[in-house]
Short mmCIF file of N, CA, C and O in Angstrom, two decimals:
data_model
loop_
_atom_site.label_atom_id
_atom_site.label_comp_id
_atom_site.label_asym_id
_atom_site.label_seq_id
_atom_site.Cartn_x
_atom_site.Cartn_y
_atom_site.Cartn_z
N UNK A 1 -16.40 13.11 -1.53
CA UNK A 1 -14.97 12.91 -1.74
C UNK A 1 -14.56 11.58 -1.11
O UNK A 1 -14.74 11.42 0.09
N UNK A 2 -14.07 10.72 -1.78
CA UNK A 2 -13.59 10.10 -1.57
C UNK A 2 -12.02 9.38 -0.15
O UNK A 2 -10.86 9.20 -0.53
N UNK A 3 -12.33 9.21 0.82
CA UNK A 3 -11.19 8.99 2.00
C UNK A 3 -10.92 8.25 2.00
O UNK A 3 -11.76 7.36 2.11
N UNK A 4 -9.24 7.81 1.87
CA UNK A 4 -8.47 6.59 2.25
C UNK A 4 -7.34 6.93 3.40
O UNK A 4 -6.38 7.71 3.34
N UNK A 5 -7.86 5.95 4.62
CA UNK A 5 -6.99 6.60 5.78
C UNK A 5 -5.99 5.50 6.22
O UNK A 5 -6.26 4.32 6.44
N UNK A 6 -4.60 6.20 6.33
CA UNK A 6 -3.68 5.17 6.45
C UNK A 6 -3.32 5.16 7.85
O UNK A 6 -3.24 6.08 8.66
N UNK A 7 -3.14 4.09 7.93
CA UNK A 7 -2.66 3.91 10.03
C UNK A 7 -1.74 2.43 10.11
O UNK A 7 -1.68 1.40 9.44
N UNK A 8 -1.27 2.84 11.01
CA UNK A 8 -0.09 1.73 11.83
C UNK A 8 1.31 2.40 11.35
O UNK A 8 2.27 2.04 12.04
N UNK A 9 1.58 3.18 10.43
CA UNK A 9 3.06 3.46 10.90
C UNK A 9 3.70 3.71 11.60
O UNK A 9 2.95 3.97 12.54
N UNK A 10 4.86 3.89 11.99
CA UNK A 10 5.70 4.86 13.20
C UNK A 10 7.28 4.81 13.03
O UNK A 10 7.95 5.05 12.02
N UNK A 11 7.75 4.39 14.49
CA UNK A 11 9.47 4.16 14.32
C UNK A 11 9.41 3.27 14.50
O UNK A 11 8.40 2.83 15.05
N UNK A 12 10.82 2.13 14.00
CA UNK A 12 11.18 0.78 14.52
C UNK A 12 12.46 0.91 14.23
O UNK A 12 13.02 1.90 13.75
N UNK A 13 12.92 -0.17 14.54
CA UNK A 13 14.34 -0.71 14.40
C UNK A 13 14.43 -1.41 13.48
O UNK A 13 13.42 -2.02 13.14
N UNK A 14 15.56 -1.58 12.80
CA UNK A 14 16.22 -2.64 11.39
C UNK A 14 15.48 -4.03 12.21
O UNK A 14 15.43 -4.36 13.39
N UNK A 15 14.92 -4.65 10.92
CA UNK A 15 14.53 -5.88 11.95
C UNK A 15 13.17 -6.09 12.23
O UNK A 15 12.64 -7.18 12.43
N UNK A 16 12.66 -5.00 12.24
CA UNK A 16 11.65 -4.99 13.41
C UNK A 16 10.58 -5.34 11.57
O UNK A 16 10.85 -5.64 10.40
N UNK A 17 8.94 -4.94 12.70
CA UNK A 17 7.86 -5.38 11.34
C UNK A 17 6.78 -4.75 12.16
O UNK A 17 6.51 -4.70 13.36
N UNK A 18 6.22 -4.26 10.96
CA UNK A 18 5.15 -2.83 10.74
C UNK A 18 3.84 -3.46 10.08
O UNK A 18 3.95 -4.13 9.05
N UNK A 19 2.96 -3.29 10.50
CA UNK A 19 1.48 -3.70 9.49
C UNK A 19 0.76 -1.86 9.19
O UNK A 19 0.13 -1.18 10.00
N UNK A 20 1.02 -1.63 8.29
CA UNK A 20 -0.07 -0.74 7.66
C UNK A 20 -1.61 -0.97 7.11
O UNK A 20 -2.05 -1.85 6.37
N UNK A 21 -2.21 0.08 7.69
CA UNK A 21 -3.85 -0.36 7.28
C UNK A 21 -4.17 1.08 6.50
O UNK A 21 -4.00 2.25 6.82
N UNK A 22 -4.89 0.23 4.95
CA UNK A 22 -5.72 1.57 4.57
C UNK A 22 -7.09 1.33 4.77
O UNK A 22 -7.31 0.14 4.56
N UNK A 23 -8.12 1.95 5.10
CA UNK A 23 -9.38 1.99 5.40
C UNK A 23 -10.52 3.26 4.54
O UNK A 23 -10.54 4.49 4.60
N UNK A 24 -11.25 2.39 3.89
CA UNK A 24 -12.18 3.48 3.23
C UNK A 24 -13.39 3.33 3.80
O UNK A 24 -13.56 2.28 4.41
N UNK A 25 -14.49 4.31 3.76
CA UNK A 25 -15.92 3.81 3.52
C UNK A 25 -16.61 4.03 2.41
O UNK A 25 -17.76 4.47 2.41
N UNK A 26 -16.03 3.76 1.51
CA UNK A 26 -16.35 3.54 0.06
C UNK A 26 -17.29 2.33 0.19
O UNK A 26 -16.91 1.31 0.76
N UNK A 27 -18.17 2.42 -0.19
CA UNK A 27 -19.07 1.18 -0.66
C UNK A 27 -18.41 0.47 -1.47
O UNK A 27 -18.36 -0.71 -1.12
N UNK A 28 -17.77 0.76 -2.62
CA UNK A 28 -17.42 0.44 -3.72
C UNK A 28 -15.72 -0.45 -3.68
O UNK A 28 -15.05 -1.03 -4.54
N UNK A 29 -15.58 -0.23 -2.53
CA UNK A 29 -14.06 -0.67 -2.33
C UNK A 29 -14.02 -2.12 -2.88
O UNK A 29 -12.89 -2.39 -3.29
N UNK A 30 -14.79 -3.02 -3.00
CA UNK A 30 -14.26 -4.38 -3.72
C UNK A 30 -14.24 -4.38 -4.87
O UNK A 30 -14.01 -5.45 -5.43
N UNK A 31 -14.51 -3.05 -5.75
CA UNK A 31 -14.60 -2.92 -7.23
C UNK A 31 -13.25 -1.96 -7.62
O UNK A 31 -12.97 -1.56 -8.75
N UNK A 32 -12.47 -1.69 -6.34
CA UNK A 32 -11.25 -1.00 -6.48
C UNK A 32 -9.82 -2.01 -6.59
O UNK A 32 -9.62 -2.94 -5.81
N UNK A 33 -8.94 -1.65 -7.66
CA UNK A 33 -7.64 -1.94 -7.15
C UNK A 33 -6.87 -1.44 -6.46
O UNK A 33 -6.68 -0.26 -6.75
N UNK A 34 -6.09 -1.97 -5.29
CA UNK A 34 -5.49 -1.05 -4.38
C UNK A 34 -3.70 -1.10 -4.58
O UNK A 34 -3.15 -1.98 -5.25
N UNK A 35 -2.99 -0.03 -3.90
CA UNK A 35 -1.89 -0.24 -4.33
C UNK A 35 -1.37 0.59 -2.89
O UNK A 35 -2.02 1.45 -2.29
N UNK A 36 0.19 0.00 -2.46
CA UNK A 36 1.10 1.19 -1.82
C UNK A 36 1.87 1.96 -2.26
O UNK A 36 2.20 1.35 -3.27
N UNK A 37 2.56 3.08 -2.28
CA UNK A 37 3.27 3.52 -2.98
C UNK A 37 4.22 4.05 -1.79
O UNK A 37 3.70 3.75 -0.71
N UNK A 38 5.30 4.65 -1.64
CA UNK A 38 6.09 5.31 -0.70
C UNK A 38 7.40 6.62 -1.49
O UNK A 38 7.93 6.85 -2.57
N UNK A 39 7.38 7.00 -0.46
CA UNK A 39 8.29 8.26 -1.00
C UNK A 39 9.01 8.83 0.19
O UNK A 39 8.53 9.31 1.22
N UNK A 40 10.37 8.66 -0.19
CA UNK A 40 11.49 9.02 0.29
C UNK A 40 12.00 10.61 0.55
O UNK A 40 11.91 11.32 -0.46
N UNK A 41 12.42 11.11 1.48
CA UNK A 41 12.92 12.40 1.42
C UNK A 41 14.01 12.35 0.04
O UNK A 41 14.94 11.55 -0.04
N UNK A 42 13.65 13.47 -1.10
CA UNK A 42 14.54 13.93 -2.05
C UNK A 42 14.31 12.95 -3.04
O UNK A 42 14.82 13.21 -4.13
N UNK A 43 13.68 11.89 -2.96
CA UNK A 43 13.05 11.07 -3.86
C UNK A 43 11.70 10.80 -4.38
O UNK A 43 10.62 10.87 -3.79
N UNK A 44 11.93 10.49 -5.53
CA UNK A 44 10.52 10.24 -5.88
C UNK A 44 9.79 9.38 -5.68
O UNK A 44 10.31 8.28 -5.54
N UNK A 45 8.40 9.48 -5.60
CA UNK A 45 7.48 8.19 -5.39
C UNK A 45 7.58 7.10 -6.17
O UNK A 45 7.46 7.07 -7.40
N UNK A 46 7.85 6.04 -5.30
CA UNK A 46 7.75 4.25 -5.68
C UNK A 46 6.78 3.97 -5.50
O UNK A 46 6.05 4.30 -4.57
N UNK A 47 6.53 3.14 -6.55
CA UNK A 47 5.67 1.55 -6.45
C UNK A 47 6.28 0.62 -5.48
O UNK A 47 7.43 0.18 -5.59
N UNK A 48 5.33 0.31 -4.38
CA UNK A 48 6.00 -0.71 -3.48
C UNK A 48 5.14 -2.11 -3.75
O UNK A 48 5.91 -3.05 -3.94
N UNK A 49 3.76 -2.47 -3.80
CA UNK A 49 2.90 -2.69 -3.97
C UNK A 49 1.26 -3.12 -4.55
O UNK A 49 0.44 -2.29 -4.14
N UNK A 50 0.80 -3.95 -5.19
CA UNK A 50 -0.82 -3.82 -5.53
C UNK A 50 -1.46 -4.93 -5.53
O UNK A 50 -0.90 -6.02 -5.73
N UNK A 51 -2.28 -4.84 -5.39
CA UNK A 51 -3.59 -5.72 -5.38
C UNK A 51 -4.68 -5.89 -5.53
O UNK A 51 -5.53 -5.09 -5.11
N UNK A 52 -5.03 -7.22 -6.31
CA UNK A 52 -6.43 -7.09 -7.33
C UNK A 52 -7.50 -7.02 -6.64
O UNK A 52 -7.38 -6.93 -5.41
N UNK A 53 -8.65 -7.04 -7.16
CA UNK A 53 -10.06 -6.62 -6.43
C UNK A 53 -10.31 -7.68 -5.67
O UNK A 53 -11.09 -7.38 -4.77
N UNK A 54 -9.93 -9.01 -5.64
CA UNK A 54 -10.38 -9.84 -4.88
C UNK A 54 -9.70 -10.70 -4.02
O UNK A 54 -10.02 -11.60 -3.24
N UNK A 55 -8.11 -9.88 -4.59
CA UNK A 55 -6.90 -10.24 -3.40
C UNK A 55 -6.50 -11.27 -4.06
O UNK A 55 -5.83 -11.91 -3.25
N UNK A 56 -6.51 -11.92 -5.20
CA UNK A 56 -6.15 -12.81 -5.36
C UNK A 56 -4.46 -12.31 -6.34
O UNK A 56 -3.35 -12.80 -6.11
N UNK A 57 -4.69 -11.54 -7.09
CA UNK A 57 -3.20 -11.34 -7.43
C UNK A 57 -2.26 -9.74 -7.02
O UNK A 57 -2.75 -8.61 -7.02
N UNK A 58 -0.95 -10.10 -6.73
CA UNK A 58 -0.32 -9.28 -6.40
C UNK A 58 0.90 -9.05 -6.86
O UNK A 58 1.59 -10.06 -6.90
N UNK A 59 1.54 -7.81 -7.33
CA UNK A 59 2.73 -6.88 -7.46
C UNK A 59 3.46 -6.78 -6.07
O UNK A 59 2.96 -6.58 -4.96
N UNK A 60 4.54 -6.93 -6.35
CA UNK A 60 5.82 -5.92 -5.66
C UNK A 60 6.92 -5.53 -6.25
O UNK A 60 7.55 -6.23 -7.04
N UNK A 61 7.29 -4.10 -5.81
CA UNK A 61 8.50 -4.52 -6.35
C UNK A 61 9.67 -4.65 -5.79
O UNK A 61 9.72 -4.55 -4.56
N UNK A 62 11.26 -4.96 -6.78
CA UNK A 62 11.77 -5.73 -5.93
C UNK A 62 12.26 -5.75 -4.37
O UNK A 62 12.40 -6.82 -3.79
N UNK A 63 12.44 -4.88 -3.93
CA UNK A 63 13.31 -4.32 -3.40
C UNK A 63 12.44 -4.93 -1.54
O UNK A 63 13.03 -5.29 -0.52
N UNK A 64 11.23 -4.83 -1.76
CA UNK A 64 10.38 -5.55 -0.67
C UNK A 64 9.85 -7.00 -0.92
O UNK A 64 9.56 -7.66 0.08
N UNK A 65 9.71 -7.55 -2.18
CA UNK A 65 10.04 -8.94 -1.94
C UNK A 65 10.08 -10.09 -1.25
O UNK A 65 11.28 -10.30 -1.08
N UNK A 66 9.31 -11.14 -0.65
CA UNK A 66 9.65 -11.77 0.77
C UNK A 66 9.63 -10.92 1.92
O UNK A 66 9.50 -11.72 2.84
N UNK A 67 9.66 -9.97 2.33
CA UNK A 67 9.57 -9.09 3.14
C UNK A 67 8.19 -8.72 3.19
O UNK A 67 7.38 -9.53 3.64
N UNK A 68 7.81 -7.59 2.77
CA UNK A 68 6.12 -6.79 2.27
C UNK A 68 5.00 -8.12 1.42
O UNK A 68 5.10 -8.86 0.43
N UNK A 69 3.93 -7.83 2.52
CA UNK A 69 3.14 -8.76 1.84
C UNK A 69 1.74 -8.06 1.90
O UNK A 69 1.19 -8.22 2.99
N UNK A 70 1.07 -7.39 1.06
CA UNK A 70 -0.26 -6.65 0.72
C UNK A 70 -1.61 -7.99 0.77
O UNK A 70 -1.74 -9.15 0.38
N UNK A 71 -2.38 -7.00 1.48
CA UNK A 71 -3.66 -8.25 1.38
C UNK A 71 -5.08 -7.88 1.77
O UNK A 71 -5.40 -8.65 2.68
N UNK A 72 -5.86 -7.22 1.55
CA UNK A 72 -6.99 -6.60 1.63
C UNK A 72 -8.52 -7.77 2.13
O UNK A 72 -8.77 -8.94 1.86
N UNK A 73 -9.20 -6.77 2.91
CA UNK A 73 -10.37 -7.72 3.45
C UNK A 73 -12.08 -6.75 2.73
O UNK A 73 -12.27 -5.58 3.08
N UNK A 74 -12.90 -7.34 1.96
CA UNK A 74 -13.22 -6.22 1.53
C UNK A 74 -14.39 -6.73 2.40
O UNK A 74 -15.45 -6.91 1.80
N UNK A 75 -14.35 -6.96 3.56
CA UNK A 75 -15.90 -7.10 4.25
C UNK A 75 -15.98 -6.14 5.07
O UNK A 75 -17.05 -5.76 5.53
N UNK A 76 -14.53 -5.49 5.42
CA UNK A 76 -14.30 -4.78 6.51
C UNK A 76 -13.59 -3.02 5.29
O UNK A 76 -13.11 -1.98 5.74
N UNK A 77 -13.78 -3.31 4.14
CA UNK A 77 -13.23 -2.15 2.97
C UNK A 77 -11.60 -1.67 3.95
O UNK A 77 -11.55 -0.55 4.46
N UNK A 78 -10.62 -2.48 4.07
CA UNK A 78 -9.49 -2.38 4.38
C UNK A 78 -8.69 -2.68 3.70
O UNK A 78 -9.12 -3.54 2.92
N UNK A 79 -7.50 -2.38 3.49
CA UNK A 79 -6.36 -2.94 2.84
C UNK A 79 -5.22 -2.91 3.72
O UNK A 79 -5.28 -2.19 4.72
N UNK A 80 -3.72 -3.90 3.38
CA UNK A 80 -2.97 -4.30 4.69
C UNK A 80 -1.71 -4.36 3.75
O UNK A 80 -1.55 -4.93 2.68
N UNK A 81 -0.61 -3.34 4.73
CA UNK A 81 0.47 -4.10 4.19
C UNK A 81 1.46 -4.36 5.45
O UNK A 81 1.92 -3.61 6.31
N UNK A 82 1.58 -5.51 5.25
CA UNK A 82 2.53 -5.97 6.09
C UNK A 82 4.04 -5.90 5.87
O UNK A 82 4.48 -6.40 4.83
N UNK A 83 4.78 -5.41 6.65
CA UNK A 83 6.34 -5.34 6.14
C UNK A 83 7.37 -5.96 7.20
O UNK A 83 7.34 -5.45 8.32
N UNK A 84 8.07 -6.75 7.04
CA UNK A 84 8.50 -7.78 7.93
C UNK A 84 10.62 -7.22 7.18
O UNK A 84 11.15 -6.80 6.15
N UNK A 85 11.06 -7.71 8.82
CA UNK A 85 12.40 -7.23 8.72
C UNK A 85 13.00 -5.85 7.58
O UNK A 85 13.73 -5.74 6.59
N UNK A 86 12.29 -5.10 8.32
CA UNK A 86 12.21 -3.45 7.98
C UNK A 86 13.73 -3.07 7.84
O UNK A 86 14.35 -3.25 8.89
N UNK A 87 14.63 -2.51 6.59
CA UNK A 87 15.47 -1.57 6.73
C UNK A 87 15.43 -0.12 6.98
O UNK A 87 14.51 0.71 6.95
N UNK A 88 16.69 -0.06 7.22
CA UNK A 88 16.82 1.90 7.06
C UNK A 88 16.23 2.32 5.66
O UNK A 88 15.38 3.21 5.60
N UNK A 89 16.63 1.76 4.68
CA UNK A 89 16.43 2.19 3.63
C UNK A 89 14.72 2.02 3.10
O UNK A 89 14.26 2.47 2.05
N UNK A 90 14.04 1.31 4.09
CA UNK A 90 12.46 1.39 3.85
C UNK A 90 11.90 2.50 4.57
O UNK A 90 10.69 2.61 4.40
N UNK A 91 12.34 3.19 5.17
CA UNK A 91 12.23 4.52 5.60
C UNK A 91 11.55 5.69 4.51
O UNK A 91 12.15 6.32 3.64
N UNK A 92 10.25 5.75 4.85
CA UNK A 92 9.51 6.78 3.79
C UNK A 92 8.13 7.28 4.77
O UNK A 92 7.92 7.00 5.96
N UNK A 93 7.18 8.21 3.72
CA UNK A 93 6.17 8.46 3.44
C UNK A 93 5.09 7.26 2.99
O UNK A 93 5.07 7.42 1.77
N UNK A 94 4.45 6.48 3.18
CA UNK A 94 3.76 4.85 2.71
C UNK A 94 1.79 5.91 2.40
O UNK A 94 0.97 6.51 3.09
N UNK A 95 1.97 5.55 1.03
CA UNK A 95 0.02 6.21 0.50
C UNK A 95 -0.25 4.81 0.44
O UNK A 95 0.48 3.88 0.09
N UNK A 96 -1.76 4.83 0.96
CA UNK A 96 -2.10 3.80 -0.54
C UNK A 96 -3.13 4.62 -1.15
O UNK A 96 -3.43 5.72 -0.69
N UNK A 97 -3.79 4.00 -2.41
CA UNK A 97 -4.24 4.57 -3.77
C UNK A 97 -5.08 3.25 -3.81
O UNK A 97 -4.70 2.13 -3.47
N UNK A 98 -6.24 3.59 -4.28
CA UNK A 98 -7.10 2.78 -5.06
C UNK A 98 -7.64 3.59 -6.62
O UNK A 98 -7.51 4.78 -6.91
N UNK A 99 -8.16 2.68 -7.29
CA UNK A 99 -8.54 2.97 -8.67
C UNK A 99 -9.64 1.55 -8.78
O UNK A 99 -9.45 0.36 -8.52
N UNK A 100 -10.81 2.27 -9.26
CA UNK A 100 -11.83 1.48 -9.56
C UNK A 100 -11.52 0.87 -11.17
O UNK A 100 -10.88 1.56 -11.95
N UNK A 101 -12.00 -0.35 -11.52
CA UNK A 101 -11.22 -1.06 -12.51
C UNK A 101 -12.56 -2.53 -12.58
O UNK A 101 -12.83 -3.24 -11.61
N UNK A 102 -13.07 -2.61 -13.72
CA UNK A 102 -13.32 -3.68 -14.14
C UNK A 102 -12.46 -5.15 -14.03
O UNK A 102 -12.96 -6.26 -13.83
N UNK A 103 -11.13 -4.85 -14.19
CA UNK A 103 -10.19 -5.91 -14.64
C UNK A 103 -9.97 -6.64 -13.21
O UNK A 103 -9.61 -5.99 -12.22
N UNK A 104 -10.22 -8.15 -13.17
CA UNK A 104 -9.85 -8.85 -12.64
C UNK A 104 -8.57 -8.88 -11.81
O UNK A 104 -8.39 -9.01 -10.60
N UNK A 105 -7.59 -8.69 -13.03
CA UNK A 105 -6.26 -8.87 -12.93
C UNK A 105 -5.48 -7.90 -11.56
O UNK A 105 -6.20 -7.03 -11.07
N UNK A 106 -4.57 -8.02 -11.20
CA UNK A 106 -3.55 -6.71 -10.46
C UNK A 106 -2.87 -5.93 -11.26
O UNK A 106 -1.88 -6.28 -11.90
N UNK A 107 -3.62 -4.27 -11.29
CA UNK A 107 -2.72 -3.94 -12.13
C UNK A 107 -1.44 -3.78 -11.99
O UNK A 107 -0.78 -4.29 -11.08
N UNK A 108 -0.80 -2.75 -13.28
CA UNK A 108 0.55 -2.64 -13.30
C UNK A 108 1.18 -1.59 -12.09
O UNK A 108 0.55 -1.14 -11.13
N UNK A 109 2.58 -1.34 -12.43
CA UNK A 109 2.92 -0.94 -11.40
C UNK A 109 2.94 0.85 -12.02
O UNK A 109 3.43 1.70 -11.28
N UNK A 110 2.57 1.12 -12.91
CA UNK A 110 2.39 2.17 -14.01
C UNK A 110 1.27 2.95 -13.68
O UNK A 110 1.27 4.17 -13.54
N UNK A 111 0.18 2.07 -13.57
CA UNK A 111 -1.00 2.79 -13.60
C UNK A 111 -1.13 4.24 -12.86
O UNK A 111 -0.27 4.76 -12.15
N UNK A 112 -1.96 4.57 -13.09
CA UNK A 112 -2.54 6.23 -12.48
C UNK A 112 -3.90 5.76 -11.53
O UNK A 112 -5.03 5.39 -11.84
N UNK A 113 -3.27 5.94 -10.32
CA UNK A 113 -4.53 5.81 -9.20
C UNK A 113 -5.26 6.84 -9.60
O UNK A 113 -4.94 7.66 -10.46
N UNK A 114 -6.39 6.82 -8.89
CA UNK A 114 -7.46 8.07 -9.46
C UNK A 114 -7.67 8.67 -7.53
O UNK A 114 -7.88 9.87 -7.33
N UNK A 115 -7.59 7.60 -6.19
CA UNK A 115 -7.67 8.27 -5.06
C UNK A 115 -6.32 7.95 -4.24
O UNK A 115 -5.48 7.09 -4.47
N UNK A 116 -6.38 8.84 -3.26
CA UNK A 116 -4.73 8.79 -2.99
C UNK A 116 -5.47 9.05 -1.17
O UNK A 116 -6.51 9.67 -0.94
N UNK A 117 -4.55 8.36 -0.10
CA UNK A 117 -4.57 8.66 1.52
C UNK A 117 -3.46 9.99 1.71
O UNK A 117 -2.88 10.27 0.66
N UNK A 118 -3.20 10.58 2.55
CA UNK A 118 -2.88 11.44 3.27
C UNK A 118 -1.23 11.22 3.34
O UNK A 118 -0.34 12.06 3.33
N UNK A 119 -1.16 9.64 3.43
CA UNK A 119 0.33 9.19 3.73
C UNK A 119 0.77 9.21 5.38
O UNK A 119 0.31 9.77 6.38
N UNK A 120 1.63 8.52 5.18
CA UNK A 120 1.80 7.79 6.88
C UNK A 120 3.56 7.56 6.79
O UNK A 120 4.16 7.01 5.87
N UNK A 121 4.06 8.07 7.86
CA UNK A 121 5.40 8.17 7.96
C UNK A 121 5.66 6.58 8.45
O UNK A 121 4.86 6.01 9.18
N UNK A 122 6.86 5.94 7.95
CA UNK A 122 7.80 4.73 8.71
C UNK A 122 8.91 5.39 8.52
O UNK A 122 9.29 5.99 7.52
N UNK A 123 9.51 5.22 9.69
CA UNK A 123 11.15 5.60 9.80
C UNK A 123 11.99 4.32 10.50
O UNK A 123 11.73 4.24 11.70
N UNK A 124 12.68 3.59 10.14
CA UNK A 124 13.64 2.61 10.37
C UNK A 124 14.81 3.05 10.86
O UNK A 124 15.36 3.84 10.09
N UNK A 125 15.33 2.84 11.75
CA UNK A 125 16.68 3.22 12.22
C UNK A 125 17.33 2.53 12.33
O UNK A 125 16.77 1.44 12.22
N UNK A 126 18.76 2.40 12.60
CA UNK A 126 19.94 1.15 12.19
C UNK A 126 20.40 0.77 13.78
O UNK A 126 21.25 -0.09 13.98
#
């Protein structure tokens, strides 16, 4: 079975900045696209996030922008998201998801991951 383990979340303040790490021991992790996703109490899961197999292209969407910056090391099979001047309203549940993929490209923000992490709480307070 496949494990993707997420770490560095917690509490902060409006303002403040969070680095999330996903970590596999997938051999295979540089043949994966990776993605974040997050989910809100009473809401549904967002696309926050993705990135191509070799880090070279990336998704966000808008709402993290200049803020959230995704970036994966595949020597170490990690993936990173960095989130800089954190709101209340970034306050969630944070997965990441990989999906193994031929394609160069970053996928969409659509796609269907095929592995999913455990999820990792950020809570922002005002």
């Amino acid at each position: 079975q496949v494990e993707l383990v997420e770490s560095g979340g917690g509490w902060v303040q409006a303002g403040d900045s969070l680095r999330l790490s996903c970590a596999t021991s997938r051999r295979t992790f540089g043949r994966a696209a990776m993605a974040w996703f997050r989910q809100a109490p009473g809401k549904e899961r967002q696309f926050v996030a993705s990135i191509s197999r070799n880090g070279g292209q990336k998704l966000y969407t808008d709402s993290v922008k200049g803020r959230f910056f995704m970036s994966r090391d595949n020597d170490k099979n990690t993936a990173y998201l960095q989130m800089n001047s954190l709101k209340p309203e970034d306050t969630a549940v944070y997965y990441c998801a990989a999906k193994d993929t031929i394609l160069t490209a970053v996928l969409l923000p659509t796609t269907e991951y095929t592995y999913w992490g455990q999820g990792i709480q950020v809570t922002v307070s005002s």
